PDB file of C-alpha atoms in Angstrom:
ATOM      1  CA  UNK A 135      82.198 109.079 129.216  1.00  0.00           C
ATOM      2  CA  UNK A 136      83.427 106.253 131.321  1.00  0.00           C
ATOM      3  CA  UNK A 137      85.672 103.516 129.960  1.00  0.00           C
ATOM      4  CA  UNK A 138      84.976  99.928 130.989  1.00  0.00           C
ATOM      5  CA  UNK A 139      87.667  97.494 131.974  1.00  0.00           C
ATOM      6  CA  UNK A 140      87.705  96.046 128.492  1.00  0.00           C
ATOM      7  CA  UNK A 141      88.188  99.448 126.678  1.00  0.00           C
ATOM      8  CA  UNK A 142      84.609 100.180 125.743  1.00  0.00           C
ATOM      9  CA  UNK A 143      82.966 103.643 126.177  1.00  0.00           C
ATOM     10  CA  UNK A 144      79.226 104.317 125.953  1.00  0.00           C
ATOM     11  CA  UNK A 145      78.558 107.267 123.679  1.00  0.00           C
ATOM     12  CA  UNK A 146      75.955 109.987 124.156  1.00  0.00           C
ATOM     13  CA  UNK A 147      73.839 107.919 121.653  1.00  0.00           C
ATOM     14  CA  UNK A 148      74.001 104.940 124.049  1.00  0.00           C
ATOM     15  CA  UNK A 149      76.229 102.839 121.753  1.00  0.00           C
ATOM     16  CA  UNK A 150      79.230 100.887 123.151  1.00  0.00           C
ATOM     17  CA  UNK A 151      82.334 101.830 121.157  1.00  0.00           C
ATOM     18  CA  UNK A 152      86.024 101.015 121.285  1.00  0.00           C
ATOM     19  CA  UNK A 153      87.364 103.663 123.629  1.00  0.00           C
ATOM     20  CA  UNK A 154      89.351 105.626 120.967  1.00  0.00           C
ATOM     21  CA  UNK A 155      86.144 105.863 118.814  1.00  0.00           C
ATOM     22  CA  UNK A 156      84.398 107.849 121.484  1.00  0.00           C
ATOM     23  CA  UNK A 157      87.089 110.387 122.133  1.00  0.00           C
ATOM     24  CA  UNK A 158      86.091 112.921 119.516  1.00  0.00           C
ATOM     25  CA  UNK A 159      83.162 113.327 117.074  1.00  0.00           C
ATOM     26  CA  UNK A 160      85.493 112.887 114.127  1.00  0.00           C
ATOM     27  CA  UNK A 161      86.805 109.542 115.579  1.00  0.00           C
ATOM     28  CA  UNK A 162      83.229 108.409 116.388  1.00  0.00           C
ATOM     29  CA  UNK A 163      82.250 108.817 112.720  1.00  0.00           C
ATOM     30  CA  UNK A 164      85.415 107.187 111.442  1.00  0.00           C
ATOM     31  CA  UNK A 165      85.018 104.327 113.960  1.00  0.00           C
ATOM     32  CA  UNK A 166      81.360 103.714 113.197  1.00  0.00           C
ATOM     33  CA  UNK A 167      81.379 104.138 109.483  1.00  0.00           C
ATOM     34  CA  UNK A 168      84.876 103.228 108.163  1.00  0.00           C
ATOM     35  CA  UNK A 169      87.405 101.624 110.437  1.00  0.00           C
ATOM     36  CA  UNK A 170      87.483  97.884 110.170  1.00  0.00           C
ATOM     37  CA  UNK A 171      85.242  97.709 107.086  1.00  0.00           C
ATOM     38  CA  UNK A 172      86.591  95.860 104.154  1.00  0.00           C
ATOM     39  CA  UNK A 173      88.206  98.104 101.520  1.00  0.00           C
ATOM     40  CA  UNK A 174      89.093  96.755  98.084  1.00  0.00           C
ATOM     41  CA  UNK A 175      90.356  98.452  94.948  1.00  0.00           C
ATOM     42  CA  UNK A 176      93.948  99.470  94.253  1.00  0.00           C
ATOM     43  CA  UNK A 177      93.391 103.279  94.446  1.00  0.00           C
ATOM     44  CA  UNK A 178      91.413 103.015  97.684  1.00  0.00           C
ATOM     45  CA  UNK A 179      94.047 100.794  99.219  1.00  0.00           C
ATOM     46  CA  UNK A 180      96.833 103.039  97.943  1.00  0.00           C
ATOM     47  CA  UNK A 181      95.073 106.033  99.761  1.00  0.00           C
ATOM     48  CA  UNK A 182      94.973 104.052 102.985  1.00  0.00           C
ATOM     49  CA  UNK A 183      98.579 102.919 102.671  1.00  0.00           C
ATOM     50  CA  UNK A 184      99.741 106.487 101.882  1.00  0.00           C
ATOM     51  CA  UNK A 185      97.753 108.009 104.793  1.00  0.00           C
ATOM     52  CA  UNK A 186      99.107 105.404 107.265  1.00  0.00           C
ATOM     53  CA  UNK A 187     102.639 106.244 106.177  1.00  0.00           C
ATOM     54  CA  UNK A 188     101.908 109.957 106.586  1.00  0.00           C
ATOM     55  CA  UNK A 189     100.475 109.167 110.052  1.00  0.00           C
ATOM     56  CA  UNK A 190     103.756 107.638 111.222  1.00  0.00           C
ATOM     57  CA  UNK A 191     104.832 109.692 114.273  1.00  0.00           C
ATOM     58  CA  UNK A 192     101.673 111.664 114.374  1.00  0.00           C
ATOM     59  CA  UNK A 193      98.160 111.247 115.755  1.00  0.00           C
ATOM     60  CA  UNK A 194      95.683 109.642 113.399  1.00  0.00           C
ATOM     61  CA  UNK A 195      93.192 112.537 114.132  1.00  0.00           C
ATOM     62  CA  UNK A 196      95.743 114.855 112.401  1.00  0.00           C
ATOM     63  CA  UNK A 197      95.557 112.746 109.194  1.00  0.00           C
ATOM     64  CA  UNK A 198      91.851 112.195 109.457  1.00  0.00           C
ATOM     65  CA  UNK A 199      91.171 115.935 109.635  1.00  0.00           C
ATOM     66  CA  UNK A 200      93.516 116.634 106.748  1.00  0.00           C
ATOM     67  CA  UNK A 201      92.207 113.827 104.551  1.00  0.00           C
ATOM     68  CA  UNK A 202      90.120 116.098 102.279  1.00  0.00           C
ATOM     69  CA  UNK A 203      93.268 118.172 101.553  1.00  0.00           C
ATOM     70  CA  UNK A 204      95.316 115.048 100.998  1.00  0.00           C
ATOM     71  CA  UNK A 205      92.732 113.790  98.511  1.00  0.00           C
ATOM     72  CA  UNK A 206      92.775 117.052  96.616  1.00  0.00           C
ATOM     73  CA  UNK A 207      96.568 117.273  96.643  1.00  0.00           C
ATOM     74  CA  UNK A 208      97.031 113.631  95.621  1.00  0.00           C
ATOM     75  CA  UNK A 209      94.498 113.542  92.725  1.00  0.00           C
ATOM     76  CA  UNK A 210      92.102 111.424  94.886  1.00  0.00           C
ATOM     77  CA  UNK A 211      94.925 108.908  95.272  1.00  0.00           C
ATOM     78  CA  UNK A 212      94.603 107.710  91.672  1.00  0.00           C
ATOM     79  CA  UNK A 213      97.663 105.463  91.367  1.00  0.00           C
ATOM     80  CA  UNK A 214      98.020 106.283  87.659  1.00  0.00           C
ATOM     81  CA  UNK A 215      97.924 110.063  88.203  1.00  0.00           C
ATOM     82  CA  UNK A 216     100.226 110.115  91.270  1.00  0.00           C
ATOM     83  CA  UNK A 217     102.651 107.855  89.453  1.00  0.00           C
ATOM     84  CA  UNK A 218     103.091 110.662  86.875  1.00  0.00           C
ATOM     85  CA  UNK A 219     103.798 113.420  89.506  1.00  0.00           C
ATOM     86  CA  UNK A 220     107.028 115.234  88.872  1.00  0.00           C
ATOM     87  CA  UNK A 221     109.508 117.185  90.960  1.00  0.00           C
ATOM     88  CA  UNK A 222     107.267 120.237  90.475  1.00  0.00           C
ATOM     89  CA  UNK A 223     104.386 118.261  92.016  1.00  0.00           C
ATOM     90  CA  UNK A 224     106.548 117.367  94.894  1.00  0.00           C
ATOM     91  CA  UNK A 225     107.445 121.033  95.419  1.00  0.00           C
ATOM     92  CA  UNK A 226     103.688 121.888  95.175  1.00  0.00           C
ATOM     93  CA  UNK A 227     102.922 119.297  97.828  1.00  0.00           C
ATOM     94  CA  UNK A 228     105.660 120.636 100.118  1.00  0.00           C
ATOM     95  CA  UNK A 229     104.020 124.094  99.891  1.00  0.00           C
ATOM     96  CA  UNK A 230     100.510 122.828 100.614  1.00  0.00           C
ATOM     97  CA  UNK A 231      99.548 123.824 104.223  1.00  0.00           C
ATOM     98  CA  UNK A 232      96.527 121.492 104.085  1.00  0.00           C
ATOM     99  CA  UNK A 233      98.648 118.308 104.248  1.00  0.00           C
ATOM    100  CA  UNK A 234     101.528 117.036 106.317  1.00  0.00           C
ATOM    101  CA  UNK A 235     104.556 118.602 104.599  1.00  0.00           C
ATOM    102  CA  UNK A 236     107.275 116.035 105.162  1.00  0.00           C
ATOM    103  CA  UNK A 237     109.569 115.500 102.108  1.00  0.00           C
ATOM    104  CA  UNK A 238     110.481 111.927 102.914  1.00  0.00           C
ATOM    105  CA  UNK A 239     106.825 110.972 103.166  1.00  0.00           C
ATOM    106  CA  UNK A 240     105.860 112.901 100.008  1.00  0.00           C
ATOM    107  CA  UNK A 241     108.759 111.208  98.086  1.00  0.00           C
ATOM    108  CA  UNK A 242     107.623 107.807  99.461  1.00  0.00           C
ATOM    109  CA  UNK A 243     104.063 108.403  98.304  1.00  0.00           C
ATOM    110  CA  UNK A 244     105.185 109.350  94.768  1.00  0.00           C
ATOM    111  CA  UNK A 245     107.601 106.443  94.611  1.00  0.00           C
ATOM    112  CA  UNK A 246     105.042 103.995  96.006  1.00  0.00           C
ATOM    113  CA  UNK A 247     102.487 105.063  93.323  1.00  0.00           C
ATOM    114  CA  UNK A 248     105.007 104.187  90.613  1.00  0.00           C
ATOM    115  CA  UNK A 249     105.621 100.756  92.178  1.00  0.00           C
ATOM    116  CA  UNK A 250     101.886 100.178  92.781  1.00  0.00           C
ATOM    117  CA  UNK A 251     101.073 100.983  89.173  1.00  0.00           C
ATOM    118  CA  UNK A 252     102.857  97.662  88.349  1.00  0.00           C
ATOM    119  CA  UNK A 253     101.085  95.600  90.993  1.00  0.00           C
ATOM    120  CA  UNK A 254      97.735  93.959  91.828  1.00  0.00           C
ATOM    121  CA  UNK A 255      97.785  95.953  95.080  1.00  0.00           C
ATOM    122  CA  UNK A 256      94.459  94.566  96.272  1.00  0.00           C
ATOM    123  CA  UNK A 257      95.406  90.987  95.731  1.00  0.00           C
ATOM    124  CA  UNK A 258      98.797  91.413  97.307  1.00  0.00           C
ATOM    125  CA  UNK A 259      97.560  93.295 100.425  1.00  0.00           C
ATOM    126  CA  UNK A 260      94.581  90.992 100.994  1.00  0.00           C
ATOM    127  CA  UNK A 261      96.773  87.917 100.683  1.00  0.00           C
ATOM    128  CA  UNK A 262      98.009  88.684 104.188  1.00  0.00           C
ATOM    129  CA  UNK A 263      94.539  88.927 105.823  1.00  0.00           C
ATOM    130  CA  UNK A 264      94.352  86.160 108.451  1.00  0.00           C
ATOM    131  CA  UNK A 265      91.256  83.917 108.265  1.00  0.00           C
ATOM    132  CA  UNK A 266      88.921  83.229 111.120  1.00  0.00           C
ATOM    133  CA  UNK A 267      90.349  85.459 113.766  1.00  0.00           C
ATOM    134  CA  UNK A 268      88.012  86.472 116.584  1.00  0.00           C
ATOM    135  CA  UNK A 269      87.593  90.033 117.729  1.00  0.00           C
ATOM    136  CA  UNK A 270      89.747  91.032 120.709  1.00  0.00           C
ATOM    137  CA  UNK A 271      88.005  91.049 124.034  1.00  0.00           C
ATOM    138  CA  UNK A 272      89.930  93.893 125.598  1.00  0.00           C
ATOM    139  CA  UNK A 273      92.064  96.793 124.357  1.00  0.00           C
ATOM    140  CA  UNK A 274      95.071  95.044 125.810  1.00  0.00           C
ATOM    141  CA  UNK A 275      94.415  92.188 123.349  1.00  0.00           C
ATOM    142  CA  UNK A 276      94.932  94.395 120.300  1.00  0.00           C
ATOM    143  CA  UNK A 277      98.450  93.973 118.913  1.00  0.00           C
ATOM    144  CA  UNK A 278     100.508  96.693 117.196  1.00  0.00           C
ATOM    145  CA  UNK A 279     102.276  94.119 114.964  1.00  0.00           C
ATOM    146  CA  UNK A 280     101.421  90.618 113.902  1.00  0.00           C
ATOM    147  CA  UNK A 281     103.264  87.931 111.924  1.00  0.00           C
ATOM    148  CA  UNK A 282     100.936  88.827 109.003  1.00  0.00           C
ATOM    149  CA  UNK A 283     101.796  92.545 109.142  1.00  0.00           C
ATOM    150  CA  UNK A 284     105.468  91.777 109.406  1.00  0.00           C
ATOM    151  CA  UNK A 285     105.199  89.523 106.319  1.00  0.00           C
ATOM    152  CA  UNK A 286     103.127  92.168 104.490  1.00  0.00           C
ATOM    153  CA  UNK A 287     105.771  94.889 105.183  1.00  0.00           C
ATOM    154  CA  UNK A 288     108.545  92.545 103.992  1.00  0.00           C
ATOM    155  CA  UNK A 289     106.658  91.719 100.796  1.00  0.00           C
ATOM    156  CA  UNK A 290     105.978  95.402 100.101  1.00  0.00           C
ATOM    157  CA  UNK A 291     109.573  96.336 100.676  1.00  0.00           C
ATOM    158  CA  UNK A 292     110.755  93.476  98.495  1.00  0.00           C
ATOM    159  CA  UNK A 293     108.664  94.932  95.662  1.00  0.00           C
ATOM    160  CA  UNK A 294     110.203  98.313  96.253  1.00  0.00           C
ATOM    161  CA  UNK A 295     107.651 100.201  98.336  1.00  0.00           C
ATOM    162  CA  UNK A 296     109.005 102.445 101.146  1.00  0.00           C
ATOM    163  CA  UNK A 297     107.739 103.757 104.428  1.00  0.00           C
ATOM    164  CA  UNK A 298     105.823 100.501 105.142  1.00  0.00           C
ATOM    165  CA  UNK A 299     107.001  98.804 108.270  1.00  0.00           C
ATOM    166  CA  UNK A 300     105.112  96.171 110.224  1.00  0.00           C
ATOM    167  CA  UNK A 301     103.283  98.703 112.468  1.00  0.00           C
ATOM    168  CA  UNK A 302     102.123 100.771 109.520  1.00  0.00           C
ATOM    169  CA  UNK A 303     101.110  97.506 107.744  1.00  0.00           C
ATOM    170  CA  UNK A 304      99.077  96.376 110.775  1.00  0.00           C
ATOM    171  CA  UNK A 305      97.369  99.778 110.968  1.00  0.00           C
ATOM    172  CA  UNK A 306      96.440  99.429 107.293  1.00  0.00           C
ATOM    173  CA  UNK A 307      95.075  95.887 108.006  1.00  0.00           C
ATOM    174  CA  UNK A 308      92.919  97.252 110.836  1.00  0.00           C
ATOM    175  CA  UNK A 309      91.644 100.312 108.865  1.00  0.00           C
ATOM    176  CA  UNK A 310      90.747  98.259 105.758  1.00  0.00           C
ATOM    177  CA  UNK A 311      88.994  95.350 107.462  1.00  0.00           C
ATOM    178  CA  UNK A 312      91.731  92.777 106.770  1.00  0.00           C
ATOM    179  CA  UNK A 313      91.503  92.258 110.514  1.00  0.00           C
ATOM    180  CA  UNK A 314      88.583  93.261 112.713  1.00  0.00           C
ATOM    181  CA  UNK A 315      89.946  94.844 115.916  1.00  0.00           C
ATOM    182  CA  UNK A 316      86.652  96.230 117.103  1.00  0.00           C
ATOM    183  CA  UNK A 317      86.324  94.891 120.626  1.00  0.00           C
ATOM    184  CA  UNK A 318      83.773  92.124 121.164  1.00  0.00           C
ATOM    185  CA  UNK A 319      81.430  94.464 123.095  1.00  0.00           C
ATOM    186  CA  UNK A 320      81.547  97.163 120.424  1.00  0.00           C
ATOM    187  CA  UNK A 321      78.265  97.888 118.582  1.00  0.00           C
ATOM    188  CA  UNK A 322      79.872  97.883 115.074  1.00  0.00           C
ATOM    189  CA  UNK A 323      78.747  94.725 113.368  1.00  0.00           C
ATOM    190  CA  UNK A 324      81.177  92.150 112.071  1.00  0.00           C
ATOM    191  CA  UNK A 325      81.769  92.965 108.370  1.00  0.00           C
ATOM    192  CA  UNK A 326      83.911  90.225 106.809  1.00  0.00           C
TER     193      UNK A 326
END
């Protein structure tokens, strides 16, 4: 595969994709079917927020490939169920080789579930989605942090959530369609 100046690759199927979406079959499926598509619902958004936090310092492909194990370990990311996890559950998670075993991230996930149980997480997160933003033309036009993601991280921290900095918040915004960072020449249709 050859990457264009703008950051597009043409897949074996002839479709132009954002370059990262053509790097592995797992990424191609995630890019084509999930990334940038609007996600609503508190549990679904809690899953994405938790996985973005676990990804911090790691490659997303690691989290993507472990996602089925994460879902099993975290009760399909049911906020109500995870909010009731105990120290015994934290120990169980630390012993689970199918997930990323980082005590700080596990503790953050359990704590964040307890906080999220008291929030309209969907309403809060989507309140930071910028309106009317065009797709980036090139890979260089894709930011890592925006004023909106900085404000989202600040609002989440103010409410007591942890492991949610501006970069994690922006990755969440991209993954859940709050922003559409597919490049303009990418085949994936606009989904707002």
